[in-house]
CSV table of C-alpha atoms in Angstrom, one decimal:
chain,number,residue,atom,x,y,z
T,433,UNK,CA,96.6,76.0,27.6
T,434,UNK,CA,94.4,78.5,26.4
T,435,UNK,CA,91.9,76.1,24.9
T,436,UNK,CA,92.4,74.0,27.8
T,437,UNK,CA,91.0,77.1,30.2
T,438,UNK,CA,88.1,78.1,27.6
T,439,UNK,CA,87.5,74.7,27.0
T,440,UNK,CA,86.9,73.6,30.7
T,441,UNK,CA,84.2,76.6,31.0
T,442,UNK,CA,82.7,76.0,27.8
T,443,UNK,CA,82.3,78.3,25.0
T,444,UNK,CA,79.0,78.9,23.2
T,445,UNK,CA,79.7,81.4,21.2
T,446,UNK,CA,83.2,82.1,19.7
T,447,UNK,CA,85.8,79.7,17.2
T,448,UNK,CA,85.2,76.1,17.6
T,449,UNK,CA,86.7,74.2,20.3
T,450,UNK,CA,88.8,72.0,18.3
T,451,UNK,CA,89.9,74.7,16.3
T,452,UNK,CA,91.2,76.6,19.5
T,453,UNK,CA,92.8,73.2,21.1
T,454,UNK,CA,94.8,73.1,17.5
T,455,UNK,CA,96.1,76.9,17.1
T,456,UNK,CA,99.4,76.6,19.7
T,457,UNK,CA,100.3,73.4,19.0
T,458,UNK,CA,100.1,74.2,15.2
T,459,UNK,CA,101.7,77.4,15.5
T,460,UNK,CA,104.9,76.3,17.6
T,461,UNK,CA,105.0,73.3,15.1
T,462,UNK,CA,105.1,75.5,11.8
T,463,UNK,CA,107.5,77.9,13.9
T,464,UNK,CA,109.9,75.0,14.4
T,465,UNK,CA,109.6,74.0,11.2
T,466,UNK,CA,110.5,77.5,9.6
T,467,UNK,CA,113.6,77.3,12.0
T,468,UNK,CA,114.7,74.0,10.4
T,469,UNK,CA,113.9,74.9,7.0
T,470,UNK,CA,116.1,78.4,7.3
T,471,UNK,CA,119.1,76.2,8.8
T,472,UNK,CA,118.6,74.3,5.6
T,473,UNK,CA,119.0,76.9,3.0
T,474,UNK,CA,122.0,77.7,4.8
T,475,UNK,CA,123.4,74.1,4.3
T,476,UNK,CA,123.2,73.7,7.8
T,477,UNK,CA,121.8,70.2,9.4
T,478,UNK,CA,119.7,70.0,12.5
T,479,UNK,CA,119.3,66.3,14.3
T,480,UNK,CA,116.4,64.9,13.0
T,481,UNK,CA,115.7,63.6,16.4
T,482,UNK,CA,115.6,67.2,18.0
T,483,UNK,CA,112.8,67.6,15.0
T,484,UNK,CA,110.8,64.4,16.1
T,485,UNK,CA,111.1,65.7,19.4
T,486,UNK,CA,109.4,69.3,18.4
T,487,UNK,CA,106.5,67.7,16.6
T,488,UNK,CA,105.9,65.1,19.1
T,489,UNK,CA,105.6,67.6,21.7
T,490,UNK,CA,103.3,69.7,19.6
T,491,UNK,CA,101.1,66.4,18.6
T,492,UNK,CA,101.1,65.8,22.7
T,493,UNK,CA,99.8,69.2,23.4
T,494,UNK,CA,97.2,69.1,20.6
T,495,UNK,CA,95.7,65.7,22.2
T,496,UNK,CA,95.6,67.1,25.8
T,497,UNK,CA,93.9,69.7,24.5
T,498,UNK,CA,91.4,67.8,21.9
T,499,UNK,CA,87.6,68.1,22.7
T,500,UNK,CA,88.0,64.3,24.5
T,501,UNK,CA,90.2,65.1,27.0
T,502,UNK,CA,88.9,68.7,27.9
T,503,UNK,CA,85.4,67.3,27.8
T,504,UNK,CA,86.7,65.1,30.7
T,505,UNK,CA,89.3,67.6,32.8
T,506,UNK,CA,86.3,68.3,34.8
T,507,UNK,CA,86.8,65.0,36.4
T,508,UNK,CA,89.3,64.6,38.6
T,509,UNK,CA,91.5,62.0,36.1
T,510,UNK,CA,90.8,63.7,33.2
T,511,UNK,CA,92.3,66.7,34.9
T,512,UNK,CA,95.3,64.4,35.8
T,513,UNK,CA,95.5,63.0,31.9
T,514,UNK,CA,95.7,66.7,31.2
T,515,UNK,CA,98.2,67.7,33.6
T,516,UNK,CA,100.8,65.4,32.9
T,517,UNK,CA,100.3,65.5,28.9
T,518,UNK,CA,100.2,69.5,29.6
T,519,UNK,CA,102.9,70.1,32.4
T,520,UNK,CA,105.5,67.3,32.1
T,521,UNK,CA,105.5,65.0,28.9
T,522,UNK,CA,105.2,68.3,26.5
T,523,UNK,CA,108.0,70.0,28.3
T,524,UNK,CA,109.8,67.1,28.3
T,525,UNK,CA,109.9,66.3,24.8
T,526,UNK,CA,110.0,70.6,24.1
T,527,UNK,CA,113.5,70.4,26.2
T,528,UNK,CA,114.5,67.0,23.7
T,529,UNK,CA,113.9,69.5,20.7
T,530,UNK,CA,116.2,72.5,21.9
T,531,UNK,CA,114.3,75.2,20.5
T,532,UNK,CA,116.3,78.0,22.2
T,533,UNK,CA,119.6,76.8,20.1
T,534,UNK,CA,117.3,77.0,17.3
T,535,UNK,CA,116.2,80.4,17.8
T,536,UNK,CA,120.1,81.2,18.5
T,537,UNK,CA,120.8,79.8,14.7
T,538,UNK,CA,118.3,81.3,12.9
T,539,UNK,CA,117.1,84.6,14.4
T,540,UNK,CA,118.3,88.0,12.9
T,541,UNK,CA,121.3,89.6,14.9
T,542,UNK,CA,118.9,91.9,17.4
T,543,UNK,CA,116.6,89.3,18.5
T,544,UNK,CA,119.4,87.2,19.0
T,545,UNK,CA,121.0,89.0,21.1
T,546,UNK,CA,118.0,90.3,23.1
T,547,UNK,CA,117.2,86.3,23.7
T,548,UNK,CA,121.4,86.1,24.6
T,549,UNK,CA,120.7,88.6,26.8
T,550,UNK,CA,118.0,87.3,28.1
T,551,UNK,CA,119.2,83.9,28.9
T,552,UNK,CA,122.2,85.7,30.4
T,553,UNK,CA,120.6,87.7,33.0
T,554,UNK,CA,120.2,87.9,36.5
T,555,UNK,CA,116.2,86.6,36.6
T,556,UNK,CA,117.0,84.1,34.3
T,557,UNK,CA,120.1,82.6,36.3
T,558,UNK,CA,117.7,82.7,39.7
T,559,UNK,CA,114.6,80.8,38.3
T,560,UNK,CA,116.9,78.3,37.0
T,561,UNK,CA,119.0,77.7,40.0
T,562,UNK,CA,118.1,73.8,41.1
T,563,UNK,CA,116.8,74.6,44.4
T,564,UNK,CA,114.6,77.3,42.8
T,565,UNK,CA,112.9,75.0,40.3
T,566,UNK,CA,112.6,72.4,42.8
T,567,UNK,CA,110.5,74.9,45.7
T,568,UNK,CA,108.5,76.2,42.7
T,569,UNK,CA,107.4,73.3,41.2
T,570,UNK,CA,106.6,71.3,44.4
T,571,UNK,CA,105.1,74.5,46.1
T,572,UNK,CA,103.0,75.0,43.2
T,573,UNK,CA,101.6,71.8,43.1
T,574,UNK,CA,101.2,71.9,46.8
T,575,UNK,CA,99.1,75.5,46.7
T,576,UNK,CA,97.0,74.2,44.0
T,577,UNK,CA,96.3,70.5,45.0
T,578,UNK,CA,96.4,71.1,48.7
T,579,UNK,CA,94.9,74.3,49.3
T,580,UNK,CA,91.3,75.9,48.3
T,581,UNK,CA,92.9,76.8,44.8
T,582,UNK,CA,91.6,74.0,43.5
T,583,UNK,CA,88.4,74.8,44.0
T,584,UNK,CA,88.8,79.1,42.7
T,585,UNK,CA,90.0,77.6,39.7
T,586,UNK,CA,87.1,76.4,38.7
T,587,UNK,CA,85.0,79.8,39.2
T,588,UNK,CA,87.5,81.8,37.6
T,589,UNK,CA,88.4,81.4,33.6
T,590,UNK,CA,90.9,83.9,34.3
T,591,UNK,CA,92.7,82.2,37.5
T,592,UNK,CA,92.3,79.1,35.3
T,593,UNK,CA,94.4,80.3,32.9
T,594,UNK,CA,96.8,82.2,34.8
T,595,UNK,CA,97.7,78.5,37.1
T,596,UNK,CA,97.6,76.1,34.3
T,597,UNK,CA,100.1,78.6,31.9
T,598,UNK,CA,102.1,79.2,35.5
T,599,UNK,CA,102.2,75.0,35.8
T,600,UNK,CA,103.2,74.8,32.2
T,601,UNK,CA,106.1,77.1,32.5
T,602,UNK,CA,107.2,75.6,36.0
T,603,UNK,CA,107.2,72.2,34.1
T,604,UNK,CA,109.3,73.7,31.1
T,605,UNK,CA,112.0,74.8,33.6
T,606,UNK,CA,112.3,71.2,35.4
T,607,UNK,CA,113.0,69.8,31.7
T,608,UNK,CA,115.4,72.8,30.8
T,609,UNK,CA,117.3,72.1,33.7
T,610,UNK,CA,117.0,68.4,33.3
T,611,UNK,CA,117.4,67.5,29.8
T,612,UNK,CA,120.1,69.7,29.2
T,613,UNK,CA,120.0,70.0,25.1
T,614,UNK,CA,119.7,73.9,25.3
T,615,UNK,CA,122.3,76.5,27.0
T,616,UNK,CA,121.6,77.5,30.7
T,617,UNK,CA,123.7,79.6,32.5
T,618,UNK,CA,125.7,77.8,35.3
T,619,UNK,CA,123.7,74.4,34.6
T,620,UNK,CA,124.7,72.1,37.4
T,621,UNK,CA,126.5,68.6,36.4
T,622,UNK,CA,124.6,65.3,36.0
T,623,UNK,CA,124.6,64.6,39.9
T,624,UNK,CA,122.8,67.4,40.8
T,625,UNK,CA,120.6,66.8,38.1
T,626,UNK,CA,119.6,63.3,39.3
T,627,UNK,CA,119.5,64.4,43.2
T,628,UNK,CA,116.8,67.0,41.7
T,629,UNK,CA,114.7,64.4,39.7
T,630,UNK,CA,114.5,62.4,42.5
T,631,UNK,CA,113.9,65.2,45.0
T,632,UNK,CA,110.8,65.8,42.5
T,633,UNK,CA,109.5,62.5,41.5
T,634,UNK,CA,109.2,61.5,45.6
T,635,UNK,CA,107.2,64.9,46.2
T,636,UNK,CA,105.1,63.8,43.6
T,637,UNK,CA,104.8,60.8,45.0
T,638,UNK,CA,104.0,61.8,48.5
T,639,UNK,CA,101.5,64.3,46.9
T,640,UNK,CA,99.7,61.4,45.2
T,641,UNK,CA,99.5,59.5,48.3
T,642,UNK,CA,98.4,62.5,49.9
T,643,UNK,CA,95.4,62.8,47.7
T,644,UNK,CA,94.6,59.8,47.6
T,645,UNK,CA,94.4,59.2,51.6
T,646,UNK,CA,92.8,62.5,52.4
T,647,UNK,CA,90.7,63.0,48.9
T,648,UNK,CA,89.5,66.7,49.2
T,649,UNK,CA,86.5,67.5,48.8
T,650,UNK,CA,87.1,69.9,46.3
T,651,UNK,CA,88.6,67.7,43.6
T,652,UNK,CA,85.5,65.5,43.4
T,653,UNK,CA,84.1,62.6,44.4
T,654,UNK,CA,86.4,60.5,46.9
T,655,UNK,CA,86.3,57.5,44.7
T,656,UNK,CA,87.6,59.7,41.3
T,657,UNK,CA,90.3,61.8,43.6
T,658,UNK,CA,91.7,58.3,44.3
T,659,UNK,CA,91.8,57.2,40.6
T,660,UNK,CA,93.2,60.2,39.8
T,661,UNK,CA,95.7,60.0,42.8
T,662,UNK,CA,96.9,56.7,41.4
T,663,UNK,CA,97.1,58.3,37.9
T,664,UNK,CA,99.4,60.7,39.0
T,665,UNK,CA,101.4,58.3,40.7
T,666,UNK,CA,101.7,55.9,37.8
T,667,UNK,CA,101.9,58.2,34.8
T,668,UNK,CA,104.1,60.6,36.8
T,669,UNK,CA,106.9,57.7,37.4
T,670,UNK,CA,106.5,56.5,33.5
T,671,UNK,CA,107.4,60.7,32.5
T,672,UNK,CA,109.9,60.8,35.4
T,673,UNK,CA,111.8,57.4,34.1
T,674,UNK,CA,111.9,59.3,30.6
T,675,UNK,CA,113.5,62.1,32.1
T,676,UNK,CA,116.4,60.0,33.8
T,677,UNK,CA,117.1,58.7,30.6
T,678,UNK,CA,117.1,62.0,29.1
T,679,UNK,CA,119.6,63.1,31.7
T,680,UNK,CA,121.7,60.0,31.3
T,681,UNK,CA,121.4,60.1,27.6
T,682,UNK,CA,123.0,63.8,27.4
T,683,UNK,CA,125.8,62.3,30.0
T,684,UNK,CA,126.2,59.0,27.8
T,685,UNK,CA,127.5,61.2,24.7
T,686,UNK,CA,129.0,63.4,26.6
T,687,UNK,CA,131.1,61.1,28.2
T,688,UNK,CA,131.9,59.5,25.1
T,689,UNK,CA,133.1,62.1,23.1
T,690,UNK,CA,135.6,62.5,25.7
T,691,UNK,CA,136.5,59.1,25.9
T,692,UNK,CA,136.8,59.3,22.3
T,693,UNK,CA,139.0,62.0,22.7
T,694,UNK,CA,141.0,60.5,24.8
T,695,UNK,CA,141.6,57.2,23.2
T,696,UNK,CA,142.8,58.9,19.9
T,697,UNK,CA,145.4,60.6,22.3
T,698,UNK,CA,146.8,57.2,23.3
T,699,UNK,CA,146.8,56.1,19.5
T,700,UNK,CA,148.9,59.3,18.9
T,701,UNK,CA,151.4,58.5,21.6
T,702,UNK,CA,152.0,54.7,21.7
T,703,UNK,CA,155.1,54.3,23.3
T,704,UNK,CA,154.2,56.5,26.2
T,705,UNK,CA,152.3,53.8,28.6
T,706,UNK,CA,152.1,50.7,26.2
T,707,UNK,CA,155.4,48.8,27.3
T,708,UNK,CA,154.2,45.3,27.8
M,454,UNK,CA,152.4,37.6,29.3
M,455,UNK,CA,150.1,38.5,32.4
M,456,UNK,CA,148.0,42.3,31.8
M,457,UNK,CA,150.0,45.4,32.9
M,458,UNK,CA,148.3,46.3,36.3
M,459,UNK,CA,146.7,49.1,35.1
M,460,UNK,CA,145.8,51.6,37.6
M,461,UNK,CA,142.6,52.7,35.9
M,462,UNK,CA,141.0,49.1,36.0
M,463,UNK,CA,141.1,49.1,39.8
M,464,UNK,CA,139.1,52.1,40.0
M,465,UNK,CA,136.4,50.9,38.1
M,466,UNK,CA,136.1,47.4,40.3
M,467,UNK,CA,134.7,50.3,42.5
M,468,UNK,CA,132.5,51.7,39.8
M,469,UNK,CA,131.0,48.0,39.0
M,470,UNK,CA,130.4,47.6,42.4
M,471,UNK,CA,128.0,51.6,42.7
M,472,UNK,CA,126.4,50.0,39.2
M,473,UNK,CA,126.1,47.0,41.1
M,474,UNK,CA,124.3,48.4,43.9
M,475,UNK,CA,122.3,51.2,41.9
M,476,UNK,CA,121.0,48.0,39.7
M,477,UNK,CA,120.2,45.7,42.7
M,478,UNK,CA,117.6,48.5,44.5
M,479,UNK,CA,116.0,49.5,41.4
M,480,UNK,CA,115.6,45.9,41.0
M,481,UNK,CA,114.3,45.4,44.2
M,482,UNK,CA,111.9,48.3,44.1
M,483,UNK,CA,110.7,47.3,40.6
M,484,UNK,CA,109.6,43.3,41.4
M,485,UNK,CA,108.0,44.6,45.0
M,486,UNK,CA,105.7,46.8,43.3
M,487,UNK,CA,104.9,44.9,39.9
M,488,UNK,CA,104.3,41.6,42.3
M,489,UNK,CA,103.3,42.6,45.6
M,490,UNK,CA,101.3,45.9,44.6
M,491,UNK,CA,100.2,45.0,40.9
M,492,UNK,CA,100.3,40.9,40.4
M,493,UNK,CA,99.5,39.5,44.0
M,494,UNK,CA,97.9,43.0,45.5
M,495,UNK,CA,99.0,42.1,49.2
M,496,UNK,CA,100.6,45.6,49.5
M,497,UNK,CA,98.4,48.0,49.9
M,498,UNK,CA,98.6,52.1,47.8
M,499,UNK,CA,98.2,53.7,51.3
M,500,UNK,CA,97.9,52.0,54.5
M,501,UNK,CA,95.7,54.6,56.9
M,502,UNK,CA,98.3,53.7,59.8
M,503,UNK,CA,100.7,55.6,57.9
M,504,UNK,CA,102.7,58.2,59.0
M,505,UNK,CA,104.3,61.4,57.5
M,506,UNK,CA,107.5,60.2,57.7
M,507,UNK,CA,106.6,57.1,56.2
M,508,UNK,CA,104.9,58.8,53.6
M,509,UNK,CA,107.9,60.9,52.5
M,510,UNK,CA,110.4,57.7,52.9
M,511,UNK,CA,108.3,55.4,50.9
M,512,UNK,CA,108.0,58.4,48.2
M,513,UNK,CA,112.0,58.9,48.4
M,514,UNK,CA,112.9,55.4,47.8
M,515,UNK,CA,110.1,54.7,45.3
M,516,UNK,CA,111.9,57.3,43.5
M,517,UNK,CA,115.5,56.7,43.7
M,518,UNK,CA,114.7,52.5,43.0
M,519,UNK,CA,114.0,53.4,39.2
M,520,UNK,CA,116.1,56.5,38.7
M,521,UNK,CA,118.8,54.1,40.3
M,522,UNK,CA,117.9,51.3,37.3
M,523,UNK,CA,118.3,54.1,34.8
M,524,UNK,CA,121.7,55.7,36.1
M,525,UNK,CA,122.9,52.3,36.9
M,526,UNK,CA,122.3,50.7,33.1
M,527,UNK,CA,124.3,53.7,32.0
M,528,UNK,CA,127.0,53.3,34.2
M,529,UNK,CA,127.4,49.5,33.3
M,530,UNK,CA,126.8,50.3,29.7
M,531,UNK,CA,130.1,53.2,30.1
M,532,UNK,CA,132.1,50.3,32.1
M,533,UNK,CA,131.8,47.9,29.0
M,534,UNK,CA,132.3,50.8,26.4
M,535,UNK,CA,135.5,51.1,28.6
M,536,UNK,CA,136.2,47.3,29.0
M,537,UNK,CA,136.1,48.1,32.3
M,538,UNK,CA,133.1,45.9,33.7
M,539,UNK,CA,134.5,43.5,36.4
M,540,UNK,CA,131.1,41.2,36.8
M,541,UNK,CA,132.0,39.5,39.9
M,542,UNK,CA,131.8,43.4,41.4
M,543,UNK,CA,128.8,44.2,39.6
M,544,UNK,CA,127.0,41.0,41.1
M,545,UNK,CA,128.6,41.6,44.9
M,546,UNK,CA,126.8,45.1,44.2
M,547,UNK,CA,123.8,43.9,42.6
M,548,UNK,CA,123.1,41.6,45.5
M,549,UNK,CA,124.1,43.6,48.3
M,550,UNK,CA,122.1,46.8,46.8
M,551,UNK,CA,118.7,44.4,46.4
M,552,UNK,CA,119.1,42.3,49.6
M,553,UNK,CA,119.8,46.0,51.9
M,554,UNK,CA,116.5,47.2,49.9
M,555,UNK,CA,114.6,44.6,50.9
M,556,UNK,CA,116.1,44.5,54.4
M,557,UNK,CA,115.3,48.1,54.8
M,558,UNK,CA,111.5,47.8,53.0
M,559,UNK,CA,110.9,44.7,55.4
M,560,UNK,CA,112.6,46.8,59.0
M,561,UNK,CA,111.8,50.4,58.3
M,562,UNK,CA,108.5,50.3,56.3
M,563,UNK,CA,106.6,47.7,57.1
M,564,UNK,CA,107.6,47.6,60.9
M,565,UNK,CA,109.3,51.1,61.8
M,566,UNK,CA,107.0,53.5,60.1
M,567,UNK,CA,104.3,51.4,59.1
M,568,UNK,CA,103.7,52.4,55.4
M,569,UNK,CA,102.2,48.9,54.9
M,570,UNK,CA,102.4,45.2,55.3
M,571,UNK,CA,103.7,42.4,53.5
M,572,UNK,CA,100.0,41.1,53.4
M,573,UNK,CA,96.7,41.6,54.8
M,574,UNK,CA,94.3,39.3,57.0
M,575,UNK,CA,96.6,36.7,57.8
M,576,UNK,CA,99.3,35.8,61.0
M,577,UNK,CA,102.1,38.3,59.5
M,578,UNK,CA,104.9,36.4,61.5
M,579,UNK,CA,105.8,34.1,59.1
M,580,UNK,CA,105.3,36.7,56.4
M,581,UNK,CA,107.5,39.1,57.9
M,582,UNK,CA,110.2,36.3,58.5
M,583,UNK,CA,110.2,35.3,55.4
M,584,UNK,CA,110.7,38.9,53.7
M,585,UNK,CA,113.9,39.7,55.6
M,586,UNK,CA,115.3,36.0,55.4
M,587,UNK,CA,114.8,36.9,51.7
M,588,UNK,CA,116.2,40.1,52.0
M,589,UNK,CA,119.3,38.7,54.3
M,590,UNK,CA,120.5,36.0,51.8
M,591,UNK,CA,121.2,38.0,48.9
M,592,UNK,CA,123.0,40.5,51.1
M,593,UNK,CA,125.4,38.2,52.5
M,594,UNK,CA,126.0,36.6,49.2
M,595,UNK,CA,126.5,40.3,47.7
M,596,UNK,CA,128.9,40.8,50.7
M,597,UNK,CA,131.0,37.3,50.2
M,598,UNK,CA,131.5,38.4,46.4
M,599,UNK,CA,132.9,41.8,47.6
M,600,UNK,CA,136.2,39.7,48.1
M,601,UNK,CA,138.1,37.5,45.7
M,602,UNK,CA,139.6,38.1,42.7
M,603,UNK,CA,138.5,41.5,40.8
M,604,UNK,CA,139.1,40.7,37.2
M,605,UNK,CA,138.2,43.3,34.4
M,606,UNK,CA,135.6,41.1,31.8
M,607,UNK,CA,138.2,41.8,29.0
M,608,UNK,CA,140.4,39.2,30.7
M,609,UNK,CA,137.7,36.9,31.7
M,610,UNK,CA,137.1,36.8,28.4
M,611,UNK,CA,140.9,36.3,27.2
């Protein structure tokens, strides 16, 4: 996100662009990796899919931020390409990897139990609560798309910055809460989980609509707000129909290792209900 | 010898019957907007006699139709894992979910709150008569399969 925010202002002088737009993706990738590799050393496995996950997400976050798209985030689509490569597909496949059980596996004992803590505490257990994630992600995206924000953004590098990393984040916790492939504290079951994706998905739906009906003034020219309005109707729905699988997914396996369970629990006691 | 009655298959007649329905909206949802939005492009992204309400309902449904394919596909996939699937349940549901969709789309968005029409430019009448007819059909048949035998598909099968 940093190289998005420079990049969208330009820099003359300073690294170039491409090499910013590769630093954080490169850097969370490598960190990922040295996680894996430690849990290796030990003997210990990690699901190769979690690993996939973790380098797709950082391959995602390098394209969104590549010279071709941030050339084009001054338009009103490009800025849509970027937001939902940036804010939900990235998140999403970040919450497949489960970096925070990585971190809990391989960290020395303090910093493991400052991030235990961490995860643990009150602020933590607030900002993760369903109703929390839902007002701040929709309210965010109401403030920025539906208010003069939008607009202040683009005079301020620094605003930029701050809204785009504060979108990022919000996007990280719908995933954490969805996906469910890390600990959360008090993480609510699969029902809750799919009343809050669909809570989500119509807001962003409505939002869409929105836009595109009343195309704001200060998101472009009417004709690009309402390609960018149907951008971020359509590319939303195809990240929001990955995210009900991934919630489905984690209730698929979870539901079948206690089926499993429960079925070798019949094999151990035949003659309990079996008298056909 | 005829299968013990087991108390556990009834209670998933009821679960092929939510897949059922979960299936049949999604469905629903999914072929009004790849044919009437993409293929034909009668329906129209946003209709400016749209309300609010109509907004937020339109968004709503649109939403639940394809996390309701997704949940639903799961739910039918657990049922077989269980041989629990009783198809005769799953189609009452399937057909009574899609046919209420459509129903609904035809009464409450189109008419009630106006999100858009079936088509524009032309007498919408016939149109109109035609989407709930095709909505009403289904959702009769859905209901008629709602009664009858209930067979798990691991004695269909047998």
């Amino acid at each position: 996100m940093t190289g998005a925010a420079l990049l969208a202002h330009g820099t003359a002088t300073g690294p170039p662009a491409w090499l910013i737009a590769a630093a954080l993706p490169l850097a969370g990738g490598a960190l990922y990796l040295a996680g894996v590799v430690a849990l290796a050393r030990r003997g210990a496995g990690w699901p190769p899919g979690r690993l996939r996950a973790a380098l797709a997400a950082a391959g995602c976050a390098a394209v969104a931020l590549a010279p071709p798209v941030t050339a084009r985030a001054d338009t009103f689509p490009g800025h849509v390409a970027q937001h939902l490569l940036l804010t939900m597909l990235v998140p999403l496949l970040l919450a497949l990897s489960a970096p925070v059980t990585l971190a809990l596996r391989t960290l020395p004992r303090r910093p493991r139990r400052v991030l235990l803590g961490a995860l643990r505490s009150r602020p933590a257990r607030v900002l993760t609560a369903p109703a929390v994630v839902v007002v701040l992600e929709l309210g965010s995206l109401a403030a920025v798309y539906l208010t003069p924000l939008y607009g202040l953004l683009h005079a301020s590098a620094a605003l930029h910055l701050l809204v785009h990393g504060h979108m990022v984040l919000t996007g990280c916790l719908v995933s954490w809460l969805l996906v469910g492939a890390d600990p959360m504290p008090r993480r609510p079951g699969t029902p809750v989980r799919l009343v809050v994706l669909v809570v989500l998905a119509a807001g962003h739906a409505v939002l869409a609509k929105t836009l595109f009906a009343t195309t704001p003034a200060a998101l472009g020219a009417a004709g690009e707000v309402r390609r960018g309005a149907q951008l971020l109707y359509y590319g939303g729905d195809v990240i929001e129909l990955l995210l009900a699988v991934a919630v489905m997914a984690e209730w698929w396996r979870r539901t079948g290792r206690r089926l499993r369970a429960e079925q070798r629990r019949e094999l151990a006691s035949p003659a309990s209900d079996r008298s056909v | 010898m005829a299968p013990p009655a087991d108390p556990r298959a009834r209670a998933l007649s009821g679960r092929s019957v939510g897949t059922g329905v979960l299936i049949g909206v999604g469905v629903a949802g999914f072929v009004d907007e790849v044919v009437f939005h993409q293929l034909l492009h009668w329906h129209h992204f946003y209709d400016r006699g749209t309300s609010a309400a109509g907004l937020v309902s339109d968004g709503l449904f649109h939403a639940f139709s394809w996390t309701a394919v997704v949940v639903g596909l799961f739910v039918l996939a657990d049922l077989h894992r269980r041989q629990a699937t009783v198809p005769r349940r799953v189609w009452a549901g399937g057909l009574t979910g899609a046919g209420a969709f459509q129903v609904y789309d035809g009464l409450v968005h189109h008419k009630l709150l106006q999100v858009h029409q079936v088509r524009y430019g032309v007498d919408l009448l016939p149109y109109d008569v035609a989407w709930l007819v095709s909505g009403a059909v289904p959702l009769v048949v859905g209901l008629l399969l709602l009664r009858g035998p209930a067979r798990p598909l691991a004695d269909v099968r047998r």
